[in-house]
JSON list of C-alpha atoms in Angstrom, two decimals:
[
{"chain": "D", "resi": 30, "resn": "UNK", "atom": "CA", "xyz": [73.66, -128.72, 207.15]},
{"chain": "D", "resi": 31, "resn": "UNK", "atom": "CA", "xyz": [70.75, -131.04, 206.94]},
{"chain": "D", "resi": 32, "resn": "UNK", "atom": "CA", "xyz": [69.68, -133.45, 209.67]},
{"chain": "D", "resi": 33, "resn": "UNK", "atom": "CA", "xyz": [71.53, -136.15, 207.74]},
{"chain": "D", "resi": 34, "resn": "UNK", "atom": "CA", "xyz": [74.72, -134.06, 207.82]},
{"chain": "D", "resi": 35, "resn": "UNK", "atom": "CA", "xyz": [74.33, -133.44, 211.54]},
{"chain": "D", "resi": 36, "resn": "UNK", "atom": "CA", "xyz": [74.19, -137.20, 211.95]},
{"chain": "D", "resi": 37, "resn": "UNK", "atom": "CA", "xyz": [77.40, -137.56, 209.95]},
{"chain": "D", "resi": 38, "resn": "UNK", "atom": "CA", "xyz": [79.15, -134.99, 212.16]},
{"chain": "D", "resi": 39, "resn": "UNK", "atom": "CA", "xyz": [77.94, -136.73, 215.31]},
{"chain": "D", "resi": 40, "resn": "UNK", "atom": "CA", "xyz": [78.99, -140.12, 213.96]},
{"chain": "D", "resi": 41, "resn": "UNK", "atom": "CA", "xyz": [82.48, -139.04, 212.91]},
{"chain": "D", "resi": 42, "resn": "UNK", "atom": "CA", "xyz": [83.04, -137.37, 216.30]},
{"chain": "D", "resi": 43, "resn": "UNK", "atom": "CA", "xyz": [81.73, -140.38, 218.23]},
{"chain": "D", "resi": 44, "resn": "UNK", "atom": "CA", "xyz": [84.14, -141.21, 221.01]},
{"chain": "D", "resi": 45, "resn": "UNK", "atom": "CA", "xyz": [85.91, -137.85, 221.12]},
{"chain": "D", "resi": 46, "resn": "UNK", "atom": "CA", "xyz": [86.78, -136.57, 224.56]},
{"chain": "D", "resi": 47, "resn": "UNK", "atom": "CA", "xyz": [85.27, -133.22, 225.52]},
{"chain": "D", "resi": 48, "resn": "UNK", "atom": "CA", "xyz": [86.15, -130.45, 226.08]},
{"chain": "D", "resi": 49, "resn": "UNK", "atom": "CA", "xyz": [87.63, -130.05, 222.58]},
{"chain": "D", "resi": 50, "resn": "UNK", "atom": "CA", "xyz": [88.42, -127.03, 220.44]},
{"chain": "D", "resi": 51, "resn": "UNK", "atom": "CA", "xyz": [87.58, -126.66, 216.76]},
{"chain": "D", "resi": 52, "resn": "UNK", "atom": "CA", "xyz": [91.00, -127.75, 215.53]},
{"chain": "D", "resi": 53, "resn": "UNK", "atom": "CA", "xyz": [90.85, -130.88, 217.67]},
{"chain": "D", "resi": 54, "resn": "UNK", "atom": "CA", "xyz": [87.39, -131.69, 216.33]},
{"chain": "D", "resi": 55, "resn": "UNK", "atom": "CA", "xyz": [88.57, -131.31, 212.74]},
{"chain": "D", "resi": 56, "resn": "UNK", "atom": "CA", "xyz": [91.73, -133.38, 213.33]},
{"chain": "D", "resi": 57, "resn": "UNK", "atom": "CA", "xyz": [89.70, -136.15, 215.00]},
{"chain": "D", "resi": 58, "resn": "UNK", "atom": "CA", "xyz": [87.19, -136.17, 212.15]},
{"chain": "D", "resi": 59, "resn": "UNK", "atom": "CA", "xyz": [89.95, -136.27, 209.53]},
{"chain": "D", "resi": 60, "resn": "UNK", "atom": "CA", "xyz": [91.60, -139.19, 211.30]},
{"chain": "D", "resi": 61, "resn": "UNK", "atom": "CA", "xyz": [88.27, -141.04, 211.21]},
{"chain": "D", "resi": 62, "resn": "UNK", "atom": "CA", "xyz": [87.83, -140.46, 207.48]},
{"chain": "D", "resi": 63, "resn": "UNK", "atom": "CA", "xyz": [85.05, -137.89, 207.61]},
{"chain": "D", "resi": 64, "resn": "UNK", "atom": "CA", "xyz": [83.47, -136.95, 204.31]},
{"chain": "D", "resi": 65, "resn": "UNK", "atom": "CA", "xyz": [84.15, -133.52, 202.82]},
{"chain": "D", "resi": 66, "resn": "UNK", "atom": "CA", "xyz": [80.74, -132.14, 203.81]},
{"chain": "D", "resi": 67, "resn": "UNK", "atom": "CA", "xyz": [81.23, -132.99, 207.49]},
{"chain": "D", "resi": 68, "resn": "UNK", "atom": "CA", "xyz": [84.78, -131.60, 207.47]},
{"chain": "D", "resi": 69, "resn": "UNK", "atom": "CA", "xyz": [83.63, -128.36, 205.82]},
{"chain": "D", "resi": 70, "resn": "UNK", "atom": "CA", "xyz": [80.97, -127.92, 208.48]},
{"chain": "D", "resi": 71, "resn": "UNK", "atom": "CA", "xyz": [83.45, -128.53, 211.30]},
{"chain": "D", "resi": 72, "resn": "UNK", "atom": "CA", "xyz": [85.91, -126.06, 209.81]},
{"chain": "D", "resi": 73, "resn": "UNK", "atom": "CA", "xyz": [83.18, -123.40, 209.87]},
{"chain": "D", "resi": 74, "resn": "UNK", "atom": "CA", "xyz": [82.62, -123.77, 213.62]},
{"chain": "D", "resi": 75, "resn": "UNK", "atom": "CA", "xyz": [83.52, -120.74, 215.74]},
{"chain": "D", "resi": 76, "resn": "UNK", "atom": "CA", "xyz": [86.92, -120.99, 217.41]},
{"chain": "D", "resi": 77, "resn": "UNK", "atom": "CA", "xyz": [85.65, -122.09, 220.81]},
{"chain": "D", "resi": 78, "resn": "UNK", "atom": "CA", "xyz": [86.14, -124.92, 223.23]},
{"chain": "D", "resi": 79, "resn": "UNK", "atom": "CA", "xyz": [83.13, -127.25, 223.05]},
{"chain": "D", "resi": 80, "resn": "UNK", "atom": "CA", "xyz": [81.95, -129.11, 226.14]},
{"chain": "D", "resi": 81, "resn": "UNK", "atom": "CA", "xyz": [79.58, -131.58, 224.48]},
{"chain": "D", "resi": 82, "resn": "UNK", "atom": "CA", "xyz": [78.33, -133.00, 221.21]},
{"chain": "D", "resi": 83, "resn": "UNK", "atom": "CA", "xyz": [75.13, -130.97, 221.61]},
{"chain": "D", "resi": 84, "resn": "UNK", "atom": "CA", "xyz": [77.21, -127.81, 221.70]},
{"chain": "D", "resi": 85, "resn": "UNK", "atom": "CA", "xyz": [79.02, -128.84, 218.50]},
{"chain": "D", "resi": 86, "resn": "UNK", "atom": "CA", "xyz": [75.76, -129.64, 216.72]},
{"chain": "D", "resi": 87, "resn": "UNK", "atom": "CA", "xyz": [74.17, -126.36, 217.88]},
{"chain": "D", "resi": 88, "resn": "UNK", "atom": "CA", "xyz": [77.18, -124.40, 216.56]},
{"chain": "D", "resi": 89, "resn": "UNK", "atom": "CA", "xyz": [77.31, -126.24, 213.23]},
{"chain": "D", "resi": 90, "resn": "UNK", "atom": "CA", "xyz": [76.11, -123.98, 210.41]},
{"chain": "D", "resi": 91, "resn": "UNK", "atom": "CA", "xyz": [72.89, -124.95, 208.70]},
{"chain": "D", "resi": 92, "resn": "UNK", "atom": "CA", "xyz": [73.23, -125.39, 204.95]},
{"chain": "D", "resi": 93, "resn": "UNK", "atom": "CA", "xyz": [70.07, -124.56, 203.06]},
{"chain": "D", "resi": 94, "resn": "UNK", "atom": "CA", "xyz": [68.79, -127.09, 200.58]},
{"chain": "D", "resi": 95, "resn": "UNK", "atom": "CA", "xyz": [69.63, -126.25, 196.99]},
{"chain": "D", "resi": 96, "resn": "UNK", "atom": "CA", "xyz": [72.72, -125.15, 195.12]},
{"chain": "D", "resi": 97, "resn": "UNK", "atom": "CA", "xyz": [73.73, -122.04, 197.04]},
{"chain": "D", "resi": 98, "resn": "UNK", "atom": "CA", "xyz": [76.29, -122.19, 199.84]},
{"chain": "D", "resi": 99, "resn": "UNK", "atom": "CA", "xyz": [76.02, -120.36, 203.12]},
{"chain": "D", "resi": 100, "resn": "UNK", "atom": "CA", "xyz": [74.81, -120.99, 206.61]},
{"chain": "D", "resi": 101, "resn": "UNK", "atom": "CA", "xyz": [71.51, -119.96, 208.08]},
{"chain": "D", "resi": 102, "resn": "UNK", "atom": "CA", "xyz": [70.56, -119.46, 211.69]},
{"chain": "D", "resi": 103, "resn": "UNK", "atom": "CA", "xyz": [69.24, -122.43, 213.62]},
{"chain": "D", "resi": 104, "resn": "UNK", "atom": "CA", "xyz": [65.65, -122.44, 214.74]},
{"chain": "D", "resi": 105, "resn": "UNK", "atom": "CA", "xyz": [65.71, -125.70, 216.67]},
{"chain": "D", "resi": 106, "resn": "UNK", "atom": "CA", "xyz": [64.18, -126.33, 220.08]},
{"chain": "D", "resi": 107, "resn": "UNK", "atom": "CA", "xyz": [67.71, -126.52, 221.48]},
{"chain": "D", "resi": 108, "resn": "UNK", "atom": "CA", "xyz": [67.73, -122.76, 221.61]},
{"chain": "D", "resi": 109, "resn": "UNK", "atom": "CA", "xyz": [64.63, -122.50, 223.72]},
{"chain": "D", "resi": 110, "resn": "UNK", "atom": "CA", "xyz": [65.03, -121.42, 227.35]},
{"chain": "D", "resi": 111, "resn": "UNK", "atom": "CA", "xyz": [63.81, -124.82, 228.50]},
{"chain": "D", "resi": 112, "resn": "UNK", "atom": "CA", "xyz": [66.44, -126.82, 226.60]},
{"chain": "D", "resi": 113, "resn": "UNK", "atom": "CA", "xyz": [69.13, -128.22, 228.85]},
{"chain": "D", "resi": 114, "resn": "UNK", "atom": "CA", "xyz": [72.04, -129.89, 226.94]}
]
């Protein structure tokens, strides 16, 4: 996912109550009319219970730019030992 897609995921999940599992996130997003790209990303989340939006965004697969599909590992500052969600 790109930064723009992360924004879409965050926007479509705005107002959701945490903790929430993957299926609840997807159902909430579907009910809010999420676009197919956001829904695809949410469906690829690991089957966990998420405590916050930051946790959802961190777990959301990165889609590389270009035509090929597939997630890549995140390299954001959120994974640094000093990050506190």
